[in-house]
């Protein structure tokens, strides 16, 4: 069997998401399985080089996971023709410069989202790649989560009948750091507007591709947001002003007239099935999906509640729901998209999640901020 190696520059993966999801559970997992098997005669084998600014972090990460190549000299890695792909998981505000460098070097480009903090900048990066004829993509991992795949399966089978509405609930309590034994579980830049933080710019990018790809393209929205916790503790133990929005509430109108309500908050305590749940109500049935599981209730199994606040509720509303079985074996969502992008680069197979799709997510976030600050409904024009 031919093993076709592909050098991948992995920039800024010393952070939690870059290390766990992209390096360990995607690229290294692909290496352990023997590459991306194309046929009995060919497998695509990623060969990462870790790049970043901190040599100590890079060396420690490379040693921990047995990665042979790492460097603080990004330009040198880009100049090496062996490296065909540039992947960036650094801070959003640094991404443009890195993408520009990779375009000049003629690399295929794959980025975390959001790709920028303004739609103009996100589209500029896409157009740079497009004009240069470079393959490009954006991470849209939630599309391959088991829960989202089960929702798509239900839609394709006609389970819902006509979809009436969608309700999304995302979030959890992010500790402020004021109590020693409860350190923050998210980085401090997430809560500083000047550093590109804010839950709208973070999460509306996700909601855009989830809604567009599973239910229908977003045509308009109304959003409100706020900063619930104005002070948090940073990584050095010092208090800082948290001025980015940490909770947001939105109504999205999709093509076909479906409305989707999404609550997003880092200031909420979870009493639901998962950190993200999406409920879909249709004329023939409903479903509630989390990250992995999905529960369904058909029209025939729907109970008949009667409003009577004077007695204890006689119906246990959880009893009428049935857990969907796993239809297949579900691999890591990030890894699945990485394999698709590797096949796109090496075999020229289609890959529709380009940087333009990433720009659509930034567009929704930008319009969400506009709706919030102007307190008005806004249309979402096509890019």
mmCIF file of C-alpha atoms in Angstrom:
data_model
loop_
_atom_site.group_PDB
_atom_site.id
_atom_site.type_symbol
_atom_site.label_atom_id
_atom_site.label_comp_id
_atom_site.label_asym_id
_atom_site.label_seq_id
_atom_site.Cartn_x
_atom_site.Cartn_y
_atom_site.Cartn_z
ATOM 1 C CA UNK A 1 0.000 0.000 0.000
ATOM 2 C CA UNK A 2 1.212 3.489 -0.848
ATOM 3 C CA UNK A 3 1.409 5.805 2.179
ATOM 4 C CA UNK A 4 1.148 9.382 0.924
ATOM 5 C CA UNK A 5 2.478 11.735 3.594
ATOM 6 C CA UNK A 6 1.063 15.245 3.981
ATOM 7 C CA UNK A 7 2.974 17.807 6.021
ATOM 8 C CA UNK A 8 0.597 19.876 8.181
ATOM 9 C CA UNK A 9 1.616 23.073 9.935
ATOM 10 C CA UNK A 10 -0.445 23.174 13.124
ATOM 11 C CA UNK A 11 -0.239 26.735 14.393
ATOM 12 C CA UNK A 12 -1.445 27.755 17.853
ATOM 13 C CA UNK A 13 -2.486 24.291 19.017
ATOM 14 C CA UNK A 14 -1.021 24.600 22.523
ATOM 15 C CA UNK A 15 -4.433 25.787 23.749
ATOM 16 C CA UNK A 16 -7.056 23.406 25.117
ATOM 17 C CA UNK A 17 -9.115 23.019 21.949
ATOM 18 C CA UNK A 18 -6.138 22.867 19.602
ATOM 19 C CA UNK A 19 -4.386 20.233 21.681
ATOM 20 C CA UNK A 20 -7.309 17.995 22.573
ATOM 21 C CA UNK A 21 -9.540 18.092 19.513
ATOM 22 C CA UNK A 22 -7.222 18.893 16.618
ATOM 23 C CA UNK A 23 -3.857 17.398 17.587
ATOM 24 C CA UNK A 24 -4.701 14.442 19.852
ATOM 25 C CA UNK A 25 -8.185 13.338 18.814
ATOM 26 C CA UNK A 26 -7.857 14.183 15.118
ATOM 27 C CA UNK A 27 -4.367 14.202 13.593
ATOM 28 C CA UNK A 28 -2.670 11.799 16.024
ATOM 29 C CA UNK A 29 -5.741 9.549 15.987
ATOM 30 C CA UNK A 30 -5.567 9.426 12.180
ATOM 31 C CA UNK A 31 -1.876 8.508 12.395
ATOM 32 C CA UNK A 32 -2.617 5.736 14.919
ATOM 33 C CA UNK A 33 -5.267 4.220 12.659
ATOM 34 C CA UNK A 34 -2.802 4.048 9.780
ATOM 35 C CA UNK A 35 -3.877 7.214 7.980
ATOM 36 C CA UNK A 36 -6.987 7.988 5.970
ATOM 37 C CA UNK A 37 -7.595 4.832 3.990
ATOM 38 C CA UNK A 38 -8.571 5.729 0.428
ATOM 39 C CA UNK A 39 -8.385 2.217 -1.037
ATOM 40 C CA UNK A 40 -6.505 -1.031 -0.584
ATOM 41 C CA UNK A 41 -3.641 0.653 -2.407
ATOM 42 C CA UNK A 42 -3.508 4.148 -0.864
ATOM 43 C CA UNK A 43 -3.633 5.820 2.548
ATOM 44 C CA UNK A 44 -3.137 9.527 3.351
ATOM 45 C CA UNK A 45 -0.817 10.009 6.326
ATOM 46 C CA UNK A 46 -0.681 13.399 8.101
ATOM 47 C CA UNK A 47 2.712 14.526 9.393
ATOM 48 C CA UNK A 48 2.324 17.494 11.757
ATOM 49 C CA UNK A 49 4.762 20.237 12.655
ATOM 50 C CA UNK A 50 3.714 22.306 15.671
ATOM 51 C CA UNK A 51 4.320 26.047 15.457
ATOM 52 C CA UNK A 52 3.801 28.840 17.958
ATOM 53 C CA UNK A 53 5.487 31.577 19.936
ATOM 54 C CA UNK A 54 6.409 29.739 23.145
ATOM 55 C CA UNK A 55 9.265 27.241 22.652
ATOM 56 C CA UNK A 56 8.772 25.656 26.076
ATOM 57 C CA UNK A 57 5.077 24.940 25.447
ATOM 58 C CA UNK A 58 5.820 23.576 21.984
ATOM 59 C CA UNK A 59 8.586 21.284 23.208
ATOM 60 C CA UNK A 60 6.484 20.002 26.115
ATOM 61 C CA UNK A 61 3.501 19.323 23.861
ATOM 62 C CA UNK A 62 5.632 17.600 21.223
ATOM 63 C CA UNK A 63 7.376 15.399 23.803
ATOM 64 C CA UNK A 64 4.133 14.483 25.524
ATOM 65 C CA UNK A 65 2.560 13.234 22.313
ATOM 66 C CA UNK A 66 5.583 11.995 20.405
ATOM 67 C CA UNK A 67 5.480 14.658 17.699
ATOM 68 C CA UNK A 68 8.885 14.884 16.052
ATOM 69 C CA UNK A 69 8.614 18.317 14.433
ATOM 70 C CA UNK A 70 8.017 21.679 16.129
ATOM 71 C CA UNK A 71 9.284 25.222 15.615
ATOM 72 C CA UNK A 72 8.823 28.843 16.622
ATOM 73 C CA UNK A 73 9.812 29.854 13.082
ATOM 74 C CA UNK A 74 6.495 29.789 11.229
ATOM 75 C CA UNK A 75 7.964 31.306 8.063
ATOM 76 C CA UNK A 76 10.532 28.519 7.816
ATOM 77 C CA UNK A 77 7.777 25.921 8.139
ATOM 78 C CA UNK A 78 5.772 27.709 5.433
ATOM 79 C CA UNK A 79 8.808 27.840 3.130
ATOM 80 C CA UNK A 80 9.189 24.049 3.296
ATOM 81 C CA UNK A 81 7.375 22.546 0.251
ATOM 82 C CA UNK A 82 6.842 19.299 2.187
ATOM 83 C CA UNK A 83 4.224 21.070 4.303
ATOM 84 C CA UNK A 84 1.108 21.261 2.145
ATOM 85 C CA UNK A 85 -1.483 22.404 4.699
ATOM 86 C CA UNK A 86 -1.531 25.328 7.115
ATOM 87 C CA UNK A 87 -3.924 24.973 10.043
ATOM 88 C CA UNK A 88 -4.569 27.833 12.458
ATOM 89 C CA UNK A 89 -6.102 27.589 15.920
ATOM 90 C CA UNK A 90 -4.560 30.764 17.336
ATOM 91 C CA UNK A 91 -6.402 33.815 18.626
ATOM 92 C CA UNK A 92 -9.008 35.202 16.221
ATOM 93 C CA UNK A 93 -7.315 38.607 16.170
ATOM 94 C CA UNK A 94 -4.006 37.059 15.015
ATOM 95 C CA UNK A 95 -5.509 34.852 12.304
ATOM 96 C CA UNK A 96 -5.447 37.294 9.380
ATOM 97 C CA UNK A 97 -1.670 37.747 9.463
ATOM 98 C CA UNK A 98 -1.069 34.008 9.618
ATOM 99 C CA UNK A 99 -3.505 33.288 6.768
ATOM 100 C CA UNK A 100 -1.850 35.988 4.644
ATOM 101 C CA UNK A 101 1.544 34.331 5.233
ATOM 102 C CA UNK A 102 0.144 30.925 4.286
ATOM 103 C CA UNK A 103 -1.455 32.314 1.108
ATOM 104 C CA UNK A 104 1.883 33.793 0.009
ATOM 105 C CA UNK A 105 3.460 30.390 0.628
ATOM 106 C CA UNK A 106 0.798 28.661 -1.500
ATOM 107 C CA UNK A 107 -0.525 26.348 1.199
ATOM 108 C CA UNK A 108 -3.969 24.831 1.534
ATOM 109 C CA UNK A 109 -5.563 26.616 4.498
ATOM 110 C CA UNK A 110 -7.790 25.234 7.249
ATOM 111 C CA UNK A 111 -8.906 27.445 10.167
ATOM 112 C CA UNK A 112 -10.765 27.375 13.427
ATOM 113 C CA UNK A 113 -13.752 29.666 13.737
ATOM 114 C CA UNK A 114 -14.512 32.468 13.939
ATOM 115 C CA UNK A 115 -12.202 33.221 11.049
ATOM 116 C CA UNK A 116 -12.351 36.959 11.904
ATOM 117 C CA UNK A 117 -14.360 39.391 14.026
ATOM 118 C CA UNK A 118 -15.901 41.271 11.062
ATOM 119 C CA UNK A 119 -17.528 39.862 7.943
ATOM 120 C CA UNK A 120 -15.437 42.187 5.748
ATOM 121 C CA UNK A 121 -12.233 40.680 7.132
ATOM 122 C CA UNK A 122 -13.584 37.126 6.940
ATOM 123 C CA UNK A 123 -14.552 37.602 3.299
ATOM 124 C CA UNK A 124 -11.185 39.204 2.544
ATOM 125 C CA UNK A 125 -9.400 36.095 3.820
ATOM 126 C CA UNK A 126 -11.663 33.848 1.751
ATOM 127 C CA UNK A 127 -11.097 35.941 -1.372
ATOM 128 C CA UNK A 128 -7.332 35.873 -0.821
ATOM 129 C CA UNK A 129 -7.431 32.080 -0.907
ATOM 130 C CA UNK A 130 -9.915 31.947 -3.771
ATOM 131 C CA UNK A 131 -7.930 34.308 -6.008
ATOM 132 C CA UNK A 132 -4.769 32.328 -5.306
ATOM 133 C CA UNK A 133 -6.550 29.099 -6.254
ATOM 134 C CA UNK A 134 -5.860 27.556 -2.843
ATOM 135 C CA UNK A 135 -7.997 24.925 -1.203
ATOM 136 C CA UNK A 136 -9.433 26.270 2.052
ATOM 137 C CA UNK A 137 -11.782 25.284 4.839
ATOM 138 C CA UNK A 138 -13.202 26.218 8.211
ATOM 139 C CA UNK A 139 -13.891 23.984 11.188
ATOM 140 C CA UNK A 140 -17.634 23.302 11.522
ATOM 141 C CA UNK A 141 -17.381 20.379 13.907
ATOM 142 C CA UNK A 142 -20.900 20.269 15.336
ATOM 143 C CA UNK A 143 -22.253 19.007 12.022
ATOM 144 C CA UNK A 144 -20.656 15.634 12.740
ATOM 145 C CA UNK A 145 -21.727 15.288 16.368
ATOM 146 C CA UNK A 146 -23.928 12.208 16.890
ATOM 147 C CA UNK A 147 -26.845 14.306 18.165
ATOM 148 C CA UNK A 148 -26.841 16.565 15.108
ATOM 149 C CA UNK A 149 -26.497 13.592 12.761
ATOM 150 C CA UNK A 150 -29.517 11.984 14.408
ATOM 151 C CA UNK A 151 -31.547 15.150 13.831
ATOM 152 C CA UNK A 152 -30.541 15.068 10.171
ATOM 153 C CA UNK A 153 -31.515 11.391 10.038
ATOM 154 C CA UNK A 154 -34.970 12.214 11.414
ATOM 155 C CA UNK A 155 -35.455 15.007 8.868
ATOM 156 C CA UNK A 156 -34.405 12.761 5.981
ATOM 157 C CA UNK A 157 -36.815 10.028 7.116
ATOM 158 C CA UNK A 158 -39.735 12.484 7.344
ATOM 159 C CA UNK A 159 -40.207 11.896 11.088
ATOM 160 C CA UNK A 160 -41.153 15.495 11.931
ATOM 161 C CA UNK A 161 -43.702 16.040 9.198
ATOM 162 C CA UNK A 162 -43.615 19.803 8.714
ATOM 163 C CA UNK A 163 -41.100 21.431 11.057
ATOM 164 C CA UNK A 164 -42.722 24.209 13.074
ATOM 165 C CA UNK A 165 -40.024 25.541 15.393
ATOM 166 C CA UNK A 166 -36.553 24.971 16.824
ATOM 167 C CA UNK A 167 -35.321 25.780 20.329
ATOM 168 C CA UNK A 168 -31.620 25.741 21.195
ATOM 169 C CA UNK A 169 -30.258 26.033 24.730
ATOM 170 C CA UNK A 170 -26.510 26.276 25.190
ATOM 171 C CA UNK A 171 -24.237 27.117 28.091
ATOM 172 C CA UNK A 172 -23.024 26.421 31.580
ATOM 173 C CA UNK A 173 -21.599 28.272 34.558
ATOM 174 C CA UNK A 174 -18.060 29.499 33.943
ATOM 175 C CA UNK A 175 -16.422 30.175 37.283
ATOM 176 C CA UNK A 176 -15.109 33.682 37.787
ATOM 177 C CA UNK A 177 -11.955 32.657 39.656
ATOM 178 C CA UNK A 178 -12.753 34.595 42.826
ATOM 179 C CA UNK A 179 -12.931 31.336 44.817
ATOM 180 C CA UNK A 180 -9.587 29.508 45.005
ATOM 181 C CA UNK A 181 -11.017 26.022 44.576
ATOM 182 C CA UNK A 182 -13.170 27.025 41.596
ATOM 183 C CA UNK A 183 -10.749 28.284 38.912
ATOM 184 C CA UNK A 184 -12.157 29.464 35.556
ATOM 185 C CA UNK A 185 -12.527 26.725 32.945
ATOM 186 C CA UNK A 186 -12.336 29.119 29.977
ATOM 187 C CA UNK A 187 -9.523 31.538 28.999
ATOM 188 C CA UNK A 188 -9.796 35.149 30.114
ATOM 189 C CA UNK A 189 -9.668 36.598 26.572
ATOM 190 C CA UNK A 190 -13.160 35.149 26.008
ATOM 191 C CA UNK A 191 -14.513 37.877 28.301
ATOM 192 C CA UNK A 192 -12.548 40.887 26.984
ATOM 193 C CA UNK A 193 -14.041 42.668 23.989
ATOM 194 C CA UNK A 194 -10.689 44.120 22.919
ATOM 195 C CA UNK A 195 -9.282 40.593 22.575
ATOM 196 C CA UNK A 196 -12.123 39.360 20.372
ATOM 197 C CA UNK A 197 -14.157 37.870 23.208
ATOM 198 C CA UNK A 198 -17.926 37.655 23.524
ATOM 199 C CA UNK A 199 -20.502 34.913 23.312
ATOM 200 C CA UNK A 200 -22.145 36.310 20.162
ATOM 201 C CA UNK A 201 -18.951 36.220 18.085
ATOM 202 C CA UNK A 202 -18.121 32.810 19.566
ATOM 203 C CA UNK A 203 -21.426 30.957 19.358
ATOM 204 C CA UNK A 204 -23.416 32.593 16.534
ATOM 205 C CA UNK A 205 -20.787 31.225 14.132
ATOM 206 C CA UNK A 206 -21.808 27.746 15.318
ATOM 207 C CA UNK A 207 -25.526 28.420 15.136
ATOM 208 C CA UNK A 208 -25.163 29.671 11.559
ATOM 209 C CA UNK A 209 -23.678 26.486 10.146
ATOM 210 C CA UNK A 210 -25.882 24.214 12.255
ATOM 211 C CA UNK A 211 -29.049 25.976 11.101
ATOM 212 C CA UNK A 212 -27.930 26.450 7.483
ATOM 213 C CA UNK A 213 -26.807 22.864 6.985
ATOM 214 C CA UNK A 214 -29.492 20.962 8.913
ATOM 215 C CA UNK A 215 -32.667 23.063 8.834
ATOM 216 C CA UNK A 216 -32.430 25.901 6.299
ATOM 217 C CA UNK A 217 -30.511 29.108 5.654
ATOM 218 C CA UNK A 218 -30.902 31.958 8.128
ATOM 219 C CA UNK A 219 -32.757 34.917 6.602
ATOM 220 C CA UNK A 220 -33.174 37.286 9.568
ATOM 221 C CA UNK A 221 -32.677 37.671 13.301
ATOM 222 C CA UNK A 222 -33.327 39.628 16.448
ATOM 223 C CA UNK A 223 -30.762 39.366 19.245
ATOM 224 C CA UNK A 224 -30.163 40.792 22.694
ATOM 225 C CA UNK A 225 -27.134 40.259 24.896
ATOM 226 C CA UNK A 226 -25.518 41.517 28.080
ATOM 227 C CA UNK A 227 -22.517 41.216 30.357
ATOM 228 C CA UNK A 228 -23.799 39.490 33.462
ATOM 229 C CA UNK A 229 -20.495 39.251 35.355
ATOM 230 C CA UNK A 230 -18.370 42.421 35.045
ATOM 231 C CA UNK A 231 -15.215 41.171 36.818
ATOM 232 C CA UNK A 232 -13.298 37.919 36.516
ATOM 233 C CA UNK A 233 -9.848 36.616 37.474
ATOM 234 C CA UNK A 234 -7.239 36.032 34.779
ATOM 235 C CA UNK A 235 -4.587 33.314 34.390
ATOM 236 C CA UNK A 236 -2.117 35.224 36.554
ATOM 237 C CA UNK A 237 -4.606 35.528 39.411
ATOM 238 C CA UNK A 238 -5.381 39.194 38.845
ATOM 239 C CA UNK A 239 -8.887 40.657 38.501
ATOM 240 C CA UNK A 240 -9.833 42.168 35.158
ATOM 241 C CA UNK A 241 -12.816 43.967 33.675
ATOM 242 C CA UNK A 242 -14.980 41.475 31.791
ATOM 243 C CA UNK A 243 -16.680 43.746 29.249
ATOM 244 C CA UNK A 244 -17.606 41.234 26.527
ATOM 245 C CA UNK A 245 -21.128 39.840 26.314
ATOM 246 C CA UNK A 246 -21.435 36.584 28.263
ATOM 247 C CA UNK A 247 -25.099 35.793 27.537
ATOM 248 C CA UNK A 248 -27.178 36.229 24.382
ATOM 249 C CA UNK A 249 -30.763 35.533 23.357
ATOM 250 C CA UNK A 250 -31.762 35.331 19.701
ATOM 251 C CA UNK A 251 -34.621 34.538 17.335
ATOM 252 C CA UNK A 252 -33.579 33.402 13.860
ATOM 253 C CA UNK A 253 -35.936 33.178 10.893
ATOM 254 C CA UNK A 254 -35.017 30.444 8.436
ATOM 255 C CA UNK A 255 -35.965 29.959 4.824
ATOM 256 C CA UNK A 256 -39.462 28.513 4.662
ATOM 257 C CA UNK A 257 -40.600 30.591 7.628
ATOM 258 C CA UNK A 258 -39.294 28.361 10.444
ATOM 259 C CA UNK A 259 -38.303 30.236 13.613
ATOM 260 C CA UNK A 260 -35.409 29.111 15.806
ATOM 261 C CA UNK A 261 -34.852 30.470 19.324
ATOM 262 C CA UNK A 262 -31.350 30.129 20.781
ATOM 263 C CA UNK A 263 -30.208 31.000 24.295
ATOM 264 C CA UNK A 264 -26.433 31.112 24.792
ATOM 265 C CA UNK A 265 -24.906 31.777 28.200
ATOM 266 C CA UNK A 266 -21.788 31.271 30.276
ATOM 267 C CA UNK A 267 -23.796 32.405 33.305
ATOM 268 C CA UNK A 268 -26.345 29.602 33.605
ATOM 269 C CA UNK A 269 -26.538 26.369 35.582
ATOM 270 C CA UNK A 270 -27.469 23.265 33.656
ATOM 271 C CA UNK A 271 -30.703 21.391 34.278
ATOM 272 C CA UNK A 272 -31.224 19.680 30.954
ATOM 273 C CA UNK A 273 -29.819 16.664 29.134
ATOM 274 C CA UNK A 274 -26.579 18.254 27.905
ATOM 275 C CA UNK A 275 -24.585 21.493 27.623
ATOM 276 C CA UNK A 276 -26.286 22.014 24.263
ATOM 277 C CA UNK A 277 -29.805 20.806 23.541
ATOM 278 C CA UNK A 278 -31.835 21.475 20.414
ATOM 279 C CA UNK A 279 -35.553 20.749 20.385
ATOM 280 C CA UNK A 280 -37.328 20.408 17.053
ATOM 281 C CA UNK A 281 -41.138 20.406 16.996
ATOM 282 C CA UNK A 282 -43.023 19.186 13.948
ATOM 283 C CA UNK A 283 -46.581 18.284 13.026
ATOM 284 C CA UNK A 284 -45.858 14.548 13.275
ATOM 285 C CA UNK A 285 -43.254 14.419 16.033
ATOM 286 C CA UNK A 286 -40.633 16.178 18.126
ATOM 287 C CA UNK A 287 -37.018 15.508 19.067
ATOM 288 C CA UNK A 288 -34.539 16.809 21.623
ATOM 289 C CA UNK A 289 -30.887 16.311 20.699
ATOM 290 C CA UNK A 290 -27.801 16.858 22.799
ATOM 291 C CA UNK A 291 -24.203 16.476 21.699
ATOM 292 C CA UNK A 292 -24.509 12.689 21.443
ATOM 293 C CA UNK A 293 -28.021 11.477 22.289
ATOM 294 C CA UNK A 294 -31.407 12.260 20.797
ATOM 295 C CA UNK A 295 -34.856 11.615 22.274
ATOM 296 C CA UNK A 296 -38.003 11.491 20.152
ATOM 297 C CA UNK A 297 -41.742 11.683 20.728
ATOM 298 C CA UNK A 298 -44.116 10.799 17.907
ATOM 299 C CA UNK A 299 -47.582 12.186 17.400
ATOM 300 C CA UNK A 300 -49.097 8.918 18.682
ATOM 301 C CA UNK A 301 -47.025 9.036 21.897
ATOM 302 C CA UNK A 302 -47.775 12.692 22.707
ATOM 303 C CA UNK A 303 -49.581 13.030 26.081
ATOM 304 C CA UNK A 304 -52.649 15.208 26.573
ATOM 305 C CA UNK A 305 -51.926 17.740 29.331
ATOM 306 C CA UNK A 306 -54.734 19.701 30.967
ATOM 307 C CA UNK A 307 -53.943 22.992 32.696
ATOM 308 C CA UNK A 308 -54.735 22.733 36.396
ATOM 309 C CA UNK A 309 -52.386 24.558 38.768
ATOM 310 C CA UNK A 310 -54.373 23.417 41.812
ATOM 311 C CA UNK A 311 -53.052 19.831 41.796
ATOM 312 C CA UNK A 312 -49.584 18.286 41.412
ATOM 313 C CA UNK A 313 -48.751 17.621 37.765
ATOM 314 C CA UNK A 314 -49.985 14.056 37.103
ATOM 315 C CA UNK A 315 -47.881 13.548 33.965
ATOM 316 C CA UNK A 316 -44.171 12.789 34.021
ATOM 317 C CA UNK A 317 -43.337 14.441 30.719
ATOM 318 C CA UNK A 318 -40.038 12.565 30.383
ATOM 319 C CA UNK A 319 -41.846 9.220 30.172
ATOM 320 C CA UNK A 320 -43.224 9.838 26.691
ATOM 321 C CA UNK A 321 -39.817 10.179 25.051
ATOM 322 C CA UNK A 322 -37.760 7.376 23.503
ATOM 323 C CA UNK A 323 -33.994 7.437 23.080
ATOM 324 C CA UNK A 324 -32.872 6.934 19.483
ATOM 325 C CA UNK A 325 -30.521 4.004 18.926
ATOM 326 C CA UNK A 326 -27.128 4.610 17.375
ATOM 327 C CA UNK A 327 -27.499 4.000 13.656
ATOM 328 C CA UNK A 328 -23.746 3.667 13.141
ATOM 329 C CA UNK A 329 -20.412 4.084 14.930
ATOM 330 C CA UNK A 330 -19.790 7.798 15.497
ATOM 331 C CA UNK A 331 -16.194 8.977 15.236
ATOM 332 C CA UNK A 332 -14.855 12.229 16.697
ATOM 333 C CA UNK A 333 -16.529 15.157 14.918
ATOM 334 C CA UNK A 334 -13.309 17.149 14.446
ATOM 335 C CA UNK A 335 -11.521 14.060 13.110
ATOM 336 C CA UNK A 336 -14.244 13.368 10.549
ATOM 337 C CA UNK A 337 -13.902 16.851 9.074
ATOM 338 C CA UNK A 338 -10.109 16.625 9.122
ATOM 339 C CA UNK A 339 -10.299 13.414 7.089
ATOM 340 C CA UNK A 340 -12.618 15.083 4.590
ATOM 341 C CA UNK A 341 -10.236 18.043 4.252
ATOM 342 C CA UNK A 342 -7.221 15.751 3.768
ATOM 343 C CA UNK A 343 -9.083 13.919 1.000
ATOM 344 C CA UNK A 344 -9.979 17.305 -0.513
ATOM 345 C CA UNK A 345 -6.328 18.409 -0.585
ATOM 346 C CA UNK A 346 -4.813 15.135 -1.785
ATOM 347 C CA UNK A 347 -7.571 13.719 -4.007
ATOM 348 C CA UNK A 348 -9.394 16.933 -5.004
ATOM 349 C CA UNK A 349 -12.653 15.581 -3.557
ATOM 350 C CA UNK A 350 -15.400 18.169 -2.911
ATOM 351 C CA UNK A 351 -15.293 20.112 0.357
ATOM 352 C CA UNK A 352 -18.003 22.741 0.731
ATOM 353 C CA UNK A 353 -17.097 24.119 4.176
ATOM 354 C CA UNK A 354 -14.805 26.822 2.831
ATOM 355 C CA UNK A 355 -13.698 30.075 4.424
ATOM 356 C CA UNK A 356 -16.746 31.618 2.760
ATOM 357 C CA UNK A 357 -18.916 29.385 4.964
ATOM 358 C CA UNK A 358 -16.859 30.653 7.893
ATOM 359 C CA UNK A 359 -17.603 34.211 6.785
ATOM 360 C CA UNK A 360 -21.326 33.435 6.947
ATOM 361 C CA UNK A 361 -20.890 32.620 10.634
ATOM 362 C CA UNK A 362 -19.052 35.884 11.233
ATOM 363 C CA UNK A 363 -21.803 37.680 9.324
ATOM 364 C CA UNK A 364 -24.451 36.269 11.656
ATOM 365 C CA UNK A 365 -22.414 37.348 14.682
ATOM 366 C CA UNK A 366 -21.882 40.840 13.253
ATOM 367 C CA UNK A 367 -25.588 41.209 12.525
ATOM 368 C CA UNK A 368 -26.396 39.844 15.979
ATOM 369 C CA UNK A 369 -24.295 42.590 17.520
ATOM 370 C CA UNK A 370 -26.006 45.139 15.289
ATOM 371 C CA UNK A 371 -29.451 43.890 16.299
ATOM 372 C CA UNK A 372 -28.493 44.032 19.981
ATOM 373 C CA UNK A 373 -27.047 47.543 19.906
ATOM 374 C CA UNK A 374 -29.773 48.978 17.678
ATOM 375 C CA UNK A 375 -32.558 46.921 19.256
ATOM 376 C CA UNK A 376 -34.039 45.983 15.896
ATOM 377 C CA UNK A 377 -34.815 43.076 13.579
ATOM 378 C CA UNK A 378 -32.184 42.687 10.845
ATOM 379 C CA UNK A 379 -32.232 40.750 7.584
ATOM 380 C CA UNK A 380 -29.372 38.416 6.679
ATOM 381 C CA UNK A 381 -28.417 39.092 3.047
ATOM 382 C CA UNK A 382 -26.602 36.482 0.970
ATOM 383 C CA UNK A 383 -22.827 36.821 0.810
#
